[in-house]
């Protein structure tokens, strides 16, 4: 890949990366930033303009002579499809490359209905949204999907997901790509798949704390999971299994877990386990959202369960804090909607059991994006893949 005098990549993708900061630039500014000649910058810009990644700006900059033309990133050049699939609900969105949400819907969609039926609904909903926006399939540059179970990110295949019967090893990218690729002369769009907590971490980091180097996102919903941002990048681990804190064993418990083991954190602090405890006490509760609704209505049993769940999650996270030393912990998922009750429980045990140096500047807060964190993160995953400098270089060349 071409490099400038500053040693950095200076292909067309590098110019686009500069322009993505939202500031229109002249050829002279781009030449100064990259160390390239004006003629080379012009050549790179021509390629980006031909592919609609860049447009001429509305204004011009004058330094006393003839005003210089300015160029800007074209965020409306293409659209991204994003799906955050949970155990019982899904959120689907269409976004442009500037991360503006153009269409969005939240639906009840049980993941245990199997991959074909679930993904057929997702694909049909995307097609309906695109038609409503006046876009054809060629406008789609990529699809991002979050699933509520372990995912091998490189292949996009779920691996032994406990609550997703029929999904094990199913090739989501191949199926969705073929379903959404009809009418595209360039072939199917890239489909990226990841664990739902990972995309939530990406979304929260991008939208709320982009300057934070080390962030942990904890989802407390039907189950419990953790997304890890390290050095401003998502850490997936060797096979994509990093952050599966829901199946860390809690020493004082032998409660059976749906993973087949006993004593897992999820088995005592997940929304499904709390709902089951309430049903055993004669209170109607089908899932985590019912638990929160009961707590908000003043049910003392639900309130105690949520507060204790926060303590149990905090006890596991205290070890993570000592090991990883994040600067921010963000709580999301249905149970996090309980607000201060769950936050107080998490803070109580983390601050009492973690090293003072690790908690000296630690922030623990609720998600700022709420239930939109997943679709925003899925779109971020796609945009960063599609607009990576090497990908742009290949496309333009």
XYZ file of C-alpha atoms in Angstrom:
397
model
C 0.000 0.000 0.000
C 1.347 3.478 -0.873
C 2.922 5.476 1.942
C 3.720 9.162 2.254
C 6.664 10.952 3.780
C 5.099 10.584 7.220
C 5.217 6.777 6.894
C 1.436 6.433 6.949
C -0.752 4.796 4.323
C -1.656 7.323 1.649
C -3.912 5.410 -0.718
C -7.421 6.579 -1.544
C -8.660 4.896 1.630
C -6.337 7.013 3.756
C -7.727 10.205 2.194
C -11.242 9.012 2.894
C -10.327 8.280 6.519
C -9.184 11.884 6.878
C -12.363 13.253 5.311
C -14.581 11.098 7.550
C -13.871 13.406 10.496
C -16.567 15.699 9.120
C -14.294 18.554 8.029
C -14.191 19.516 4.353
C -10.622 19.722 3.060
C -8.895 21.263 0.096
C -6.358 19.436 -2.079
C -3.598 21.482 -0.462
C -4.686 20.443 3.055
C -4.846 16.787 2.063
C -1.408 17.018 0.449
C 0.006 18.547 3.625
C -1.584 15.922 5.859
C -0.421 12.966 3.758
C 2.847 14.188 2.278
C 1.544 13.451 -1.226
C 1.865 15.764 -4.206
C -1.173 17.796 -5.289
C -1.428 15.779 -8.504
C -1.466 12.463 -6.615
C -4.097 13.781 -4.201
C -6.206 14.851 -7.188
C -5.875 11.390 -8.714
C -6.943 9.721 -5.445
C -9.870 12.132 -5.067
C -11.052 11.433 -8.620
C -11.283 7.742 -7.783
C -13.212 8.423 -4.583
C -15.598 10.786 -6.389
C -16.194 8.252 -9.175
C -17.270 5.717 -6.549
C -19.398 8.343 -4.688
C -17.387 8.053 -1.465
C -16.484 11.759 -1.695
C -18.345 14.807 -3.009
C -17.312 18.381 -3.693
C -18.221 20.532 -0.705
C -20.766 23.352 -0.722
C -18.228 26.068 -0.003
C -14.754 27.098 -1.072
C -11.809 28.398 0.915
C -9.974 31.541 -0.141
C -6.571 32.669 1.085
C -6.493 35.818 -1.019
C -6.403 34.282 -4.492
C -8.755 31.994 -6.330
C -10.979 30.075 -3.863
C -9.881 26.466 -3.459
C -12.477 23.705 -3.908
C -13.258 21.627 -0.850
C -14.125 17.936 -0.592
C -16.148 16.015 1.985
C -17.107 12.460 2.873
C -20.382 11.437 1.236
C -22.263 9.801 4.091
C -25.350 9.248 1.952
C -23.524 7.278 -0.759
C -24.751 3.916 0.542
C -26.821 2.427 3.349
C -26.151 -0.200 5.995
C -28.637 -2.767 7.294
C -28.367 -3.571 11.018
C -30.150 -6.241 13.061
C -29.904 -6.830 16.809
C -31.585 -10.170 17.512
C -32.317 -11.041 21.124
C -33.911 -14.050 22.777
C -37.459 -12.795 22.248
C -37.196 -9.370 20.583
C -35.361 -7.818 17.659
C -34.494 -4.294 16.536
C -33.826 -3.623 12.861
C -32.509 -0.424 11.307
C -31.327 1.127 8.061
C -28.540 3.706 8.459
C -26.409 5.788 6.142
C -22.623 5.804 6.295
C -22.692 8.826 8.591
C -24.562 6.656 11.159
C -27.857 8.514 10.732
C -30.796 6.161 11.355
C -33.101 6.332 8.316
C -35.611 3.663 9.349
C -36.014 1.555 12.470
C -38.412 -0.951 13.994
C -38.612 -3.079 17.127
C -40.522 -6.359 16.908
C -41.226 -9.505 18.880
C -39.154 -12.220 17.221
C -38.363 -15.387 19.226
C -34.903 -16.618 18.298
C -35.893 -20.228 19.055
C -38.053 -20.375 15.919
C -34.885 -21.309 14.031
C -32.570 -19.566 11.597
C -34.544 -19.766 8.327
C -37.795 -18.446 9.757
C -36.080 -15.740 11.788
C -33.794 -14.543 9.002
C -36.608 -14.648 6.438
C -38.519 -12.185 8.603
C -35.410 -10.010 8.952
C -34.728 -10.003 5.198
C -38.356 -9.184 4.342
C -38.384 -6.347 6.892
C -35.177 -4.919 5.424
C -36.600 -5.048 1.899
C -39.749 -3.285 3.053
C -37.717 -0.559 4.764
C -35.510 -0.061 1.698
C -38.559 0.246 -0.543
C -40.096 2.769 1.823
C -36.907 4.838 1.673
C -36.755 4.636 -2.102
C -33.526 2.570 -2.155
C -32.886 -0.504 -4.251
C -30.659 -3.409 -3.109
C -27.639 -1.910 -4.888
C -27.555 0.880 -2.286
C -26.698 -1.612 0.490
C -22.959 -1.770 1.173
C -23.157 -4.216 4.065
C -25.282 -5.984 6.682
C -24.513 -6.303 10.394
C -26.204 -8.874 12.648
C -25.985 -9.469 16.385
C -27.034 -12.854 17.831
C -27.728 -13.818 21.476
C -25.129 -16.549 21.664
C -21.486 -17.441 20.945
C -20.462 -16.571 17.375
C -17.311 -17.386 15.444
C -16.904 -13.920 13.976
C -14.620 -14.941 11.109
C -17.253 -17.287 9.650
C -20.386 -15.677 11.068
C -21.571 -19.052 12.403
C -23.156 -19.492 15.876
C -21.373 -22.117 17.984
C -23.454 -24.223 20.394
C -25.780 -21.312 21.330
C -27.760 -22.407 24.434
C -31.021 -20.588 23.596
C -30.926 -20.892 19.802
C -32.079 -24.392 18.746
C -31.220 -25.166 15.135
C -28.676 -22.332 14.829
C -25.486 -24.238 15.663
C -23.102 -23.907 12.710
C -25.697 -22.171 10.525
C -23.967 -19.905 7.979
C -25.823 -16.647 8.541
C -23.687 -14.576 6.094
C -24.236 -16.999 3.222
C -27.994 -17.255 3.809
C -28.642 -13.528 4.272
C -26.231 -12.551 1.508
C -28.050 -14.764 -0.985
C -31.461 -13.554 0.207
C -30.550 -9.858 0.040
C -28.255 -10.047 -2.990
C -30.938 -10.372 -5.647
C -30.799 -7.665 -8.301
C -27.233 -6.640 -7.445
C -24.793 -6.804 -10.324
C -21.893 -6.656 -7.869
C -23.020 -9.753 -5.975
C -24.315 -10.042 -2.408
C -23.324 -7.417 0.170
C -20.901 -8.447 2.932
C -22.731 -9.803 5.980
C -20.926 -9.530 9.340
C -22.195 -11.421 12.372
C -21.191 -11.148 16.012
C -22.414 -11.797 19.525
C -25.078 -9.269 20.534
C -23.074 -7.997 23.505
C -20.066 -7.271 21.301
C -22.095 -5.087 18.963
C -23.655 -3.308 21.957
C -20.169 -2.530 23.232
C -19.224 -1.179 19.798
C -22.336 0.975 19.658
C -21.920 2.388 23.135
C -18.247 3.123 22.600
C -18.849 4.820 19.246
C -21.797 6.931 20.305
C -21.123 7.768 23.914
C -17.472 7.335 24.811
C -15.344 7.334 21.642
C -12.318 8.714 23.512
C -12.331 5.948 26.141
C -9.528 3.440 25.596
C -10.815 0.646 27.845
C -14.550 -0.008 28.285
C -16.605 -2.980 29.422
C -20.251 -3.338 28.426
C -22.360 -5.672 30.578
C -25.685 -6.859 29.226
C -28.095 -8.104 31.891
C -31.164 -9.432 30.114
C -32.510 -12.948 29.719
C -28.852 -13.946 30.072
C -25.668 -12.099 30.979
C -22.765 -11.228 28.703
C -19.869 -8.829 28.433
C -18.319 -6.873 25.547
C -14.729 -5.681 25.901
C -13.211 -2.593 24.284
C -9.427 -2.608 24.718
C -7.253 0.088 23.205
C -10.407 1.446 21.510
C -10.866 -1.855 19.670
C -13.279 -4.703 20.308
C -11.555 -7.702 21.877
C -13.136 -10.965 20.689
C -10.479 -13.441 21.779
C -9.067 -16.332 19.754
C -12.409 -17.858 18.710
C -14.773 -15.019 19.558
C -15.671 -16.289 23.027
C -14.167 -13.428 25.075
C -16.502 -11.837 27.595
C -18.784 -14.793 28.352
C -19.029 -13.835 32.025
C -22.546 -15.220 32.379
C -21.104 -18.706 32.735
C -18.508 -17.890 35.352
C -19.260 -20.051 38.371
C -20.566 -18.369 41.520
C -19.125 -20.367 44.453
C -22.171 -20.166 46.733
C -24.649 -21.403 44.103
C -25.493 -24.750 42.544
C -28.452 -23.496 40.502
C -28.741 -25.387 37.197
C -27.868 -23.333 34.113
C -29.212 -23.765 30.587
C -25.605 -24.286 29.400
C -25.617 -27.655 31.199
C -23.461 -26.630 34.147
C -24.565 -25.388 37.554
C -23.792 -22.323 39.622
C -23.326 -19.978 36.649
C -23.796 -16.249 37.221
C -26.588 -16.244 34.624
C -28.444 -18.965 36.524
C -28.866 -16.737 39.579
C -28.750 -13.168 38.207
C -30.143 -13.378 34.665
C -33.612 -12.135 33.820
C -34.884 -15.638 33.071
C -33.817 -16.928 36.487
C -35.402 -13.951 38.285
C -38.653 -14.431 36.385
C -38.617 -18.125 37.329
C -38.096 -17.213 40.995
C -41.063 -14.850 40.887
C -43.269 -17.482 39.251
C -42.268 -19.938 41.991
C -43.502 -17.323 44.487
C -46.844 -17.082 42.699
C -46.098 -13.891 40.727
C -46.725 -13.889 36.980
C -43.475 -13.037 35.182
C -42.551 -14.417 31.760
C -39.168 -12.751 31.343
C -36.753 -9.984 32.238
C -39.043 -7.164 31.077
C -41.777 -8.393 33.398
C -39.302 -8.413 36.288
C -38.463 -4.742 35.686
C -42.135 -3.820 35.237
C -42.971 -5.459 38.573
C -40.107 -3.639 40.289
C -41.291 -0.298 38.915
C -44.799 -1.100 40.137
C -43.422 -1.456 43.660
C -43.228 -5.250 44.001
C -40.756 -5.827 46.853
C -39.807 -9.344 45.758
C -38.852 -8.137 42.280
C -36.951 -5.201 43.784
C -34.943 -7.469 46.083
C -34.148 -9.845 43.214
C -32.917 -7.025 40.980
C -30.768 -5.490 43.708
C -29.253 -8.891 44.581
C -28.647 -9.603 40.888
C -26.670 -6.365 40.759
C -24.558 -7.529 43.708
C -23.896 -10.924 42.083
C -22.895 -9.314 38.787
C -20.723 -6.833 40.683
C -18.940 -9.660 42.532
C -17.905 -11.284 39.243
C -17.051 -7.934 37.683
C -14.830 -7.015 40.646
C -12.429 -9.738 39.508
C -12.641 -8.455 35.939
C -11.894 -4.910 37.145
C -8.793 -6.113 38.996
C -7.663 -8.077 35.955
C -8.515 -5.668 33.112
C -8.623 -2.230 34.824
C -11.244 -0.567 32.575
C -11.998 3.127 32.841
C -15.749 2.726 32.229
C -18.275 -0.042 32.873
C -21.595 0.354 31.061
C -24.705 -1.630 31.990
C -27.283 -2.440 29.322
C -30.027 -4.957 28.611
C -33.553 -5.256 29.969
C -32.567 -5.552 33.647
C -30.374 -2.447 33.360
C -33.629 -0.564 32.728
C -34.232 -1.039 36.449
C -31.899 1.927 36.864
C -30.419 2.711 40.245
C -31.511 -0.531 41.864
C -29.242 -2.677 39.700
C -26.529 -0.009 39.422
C -26.341 0.317 43.191
C -25.872 -3.423 43.605
C -23.107 -3.548 40.986
C -21.290 -0.526 42.416
C -21.569 -1.823 45.982
C -19.601 -5.000 45.338
C -17.179 -3.679 42.731
C -15.997 -0.810 44.902
C -15.750 -3.004 48.006
C -13.912 -5.931 46.368
C -11.656 -4.320 43.736
C -8.259 -2.754 44.275
C -8.361 0.989 45.100
C -6.058 1.804 42.185
C -8.352 -0.032 39.750
C -11.448 1.858 40.944
C -9.820 5.254 41.512
C -11.229 6.729 38.302
C -13.677 3.985 37.353
C -17.069 5.087 36.049
C -20.062 2.730 36.316
C -23.192 3.876 34.536
C -26.218 2.806 32.534
C -26.137 2.670 28.747
C -26.780 5.985 27.031
C -28.150 4.300 23.912
C -30.464 1.909 25.722
C -31.968 -0.751 23.455
C -30.534 0.976 20.360
C -26.937 0.113 21.285
C -27.067 -3.130 19.315
C -28.203 -1.780 15.951
C -25.823 1.167 16.214
C -22.984 -1.225 17.003
C -23.920 -3.568 14.157
C -23.781 -0.607 11.775
C -20.423 0.520 13.210
C -19.058 -2.982 12.614
C -20.096 -2.831 8.949
C -19.009 0.760 8.313
C -15.555 0.173 9.777
C -15.209 -2.930 7.604
C -16.461 -1.349 4.382
C -14.588 1.937 4.838
C -11.316 0.450 6.068
C -8.510 2.086 4.029
C -7.407 -1.197 2.452
C -11.009 -2.006 1.460
C -11.444 1.411 -0.159
C -8.129 1.033 -1.964
C -9.270 -2.270 -3.437
C -12.671 -0.880 -4.439
C -11.268 2.245 -6.080
C -8.437 0.393 -7.821
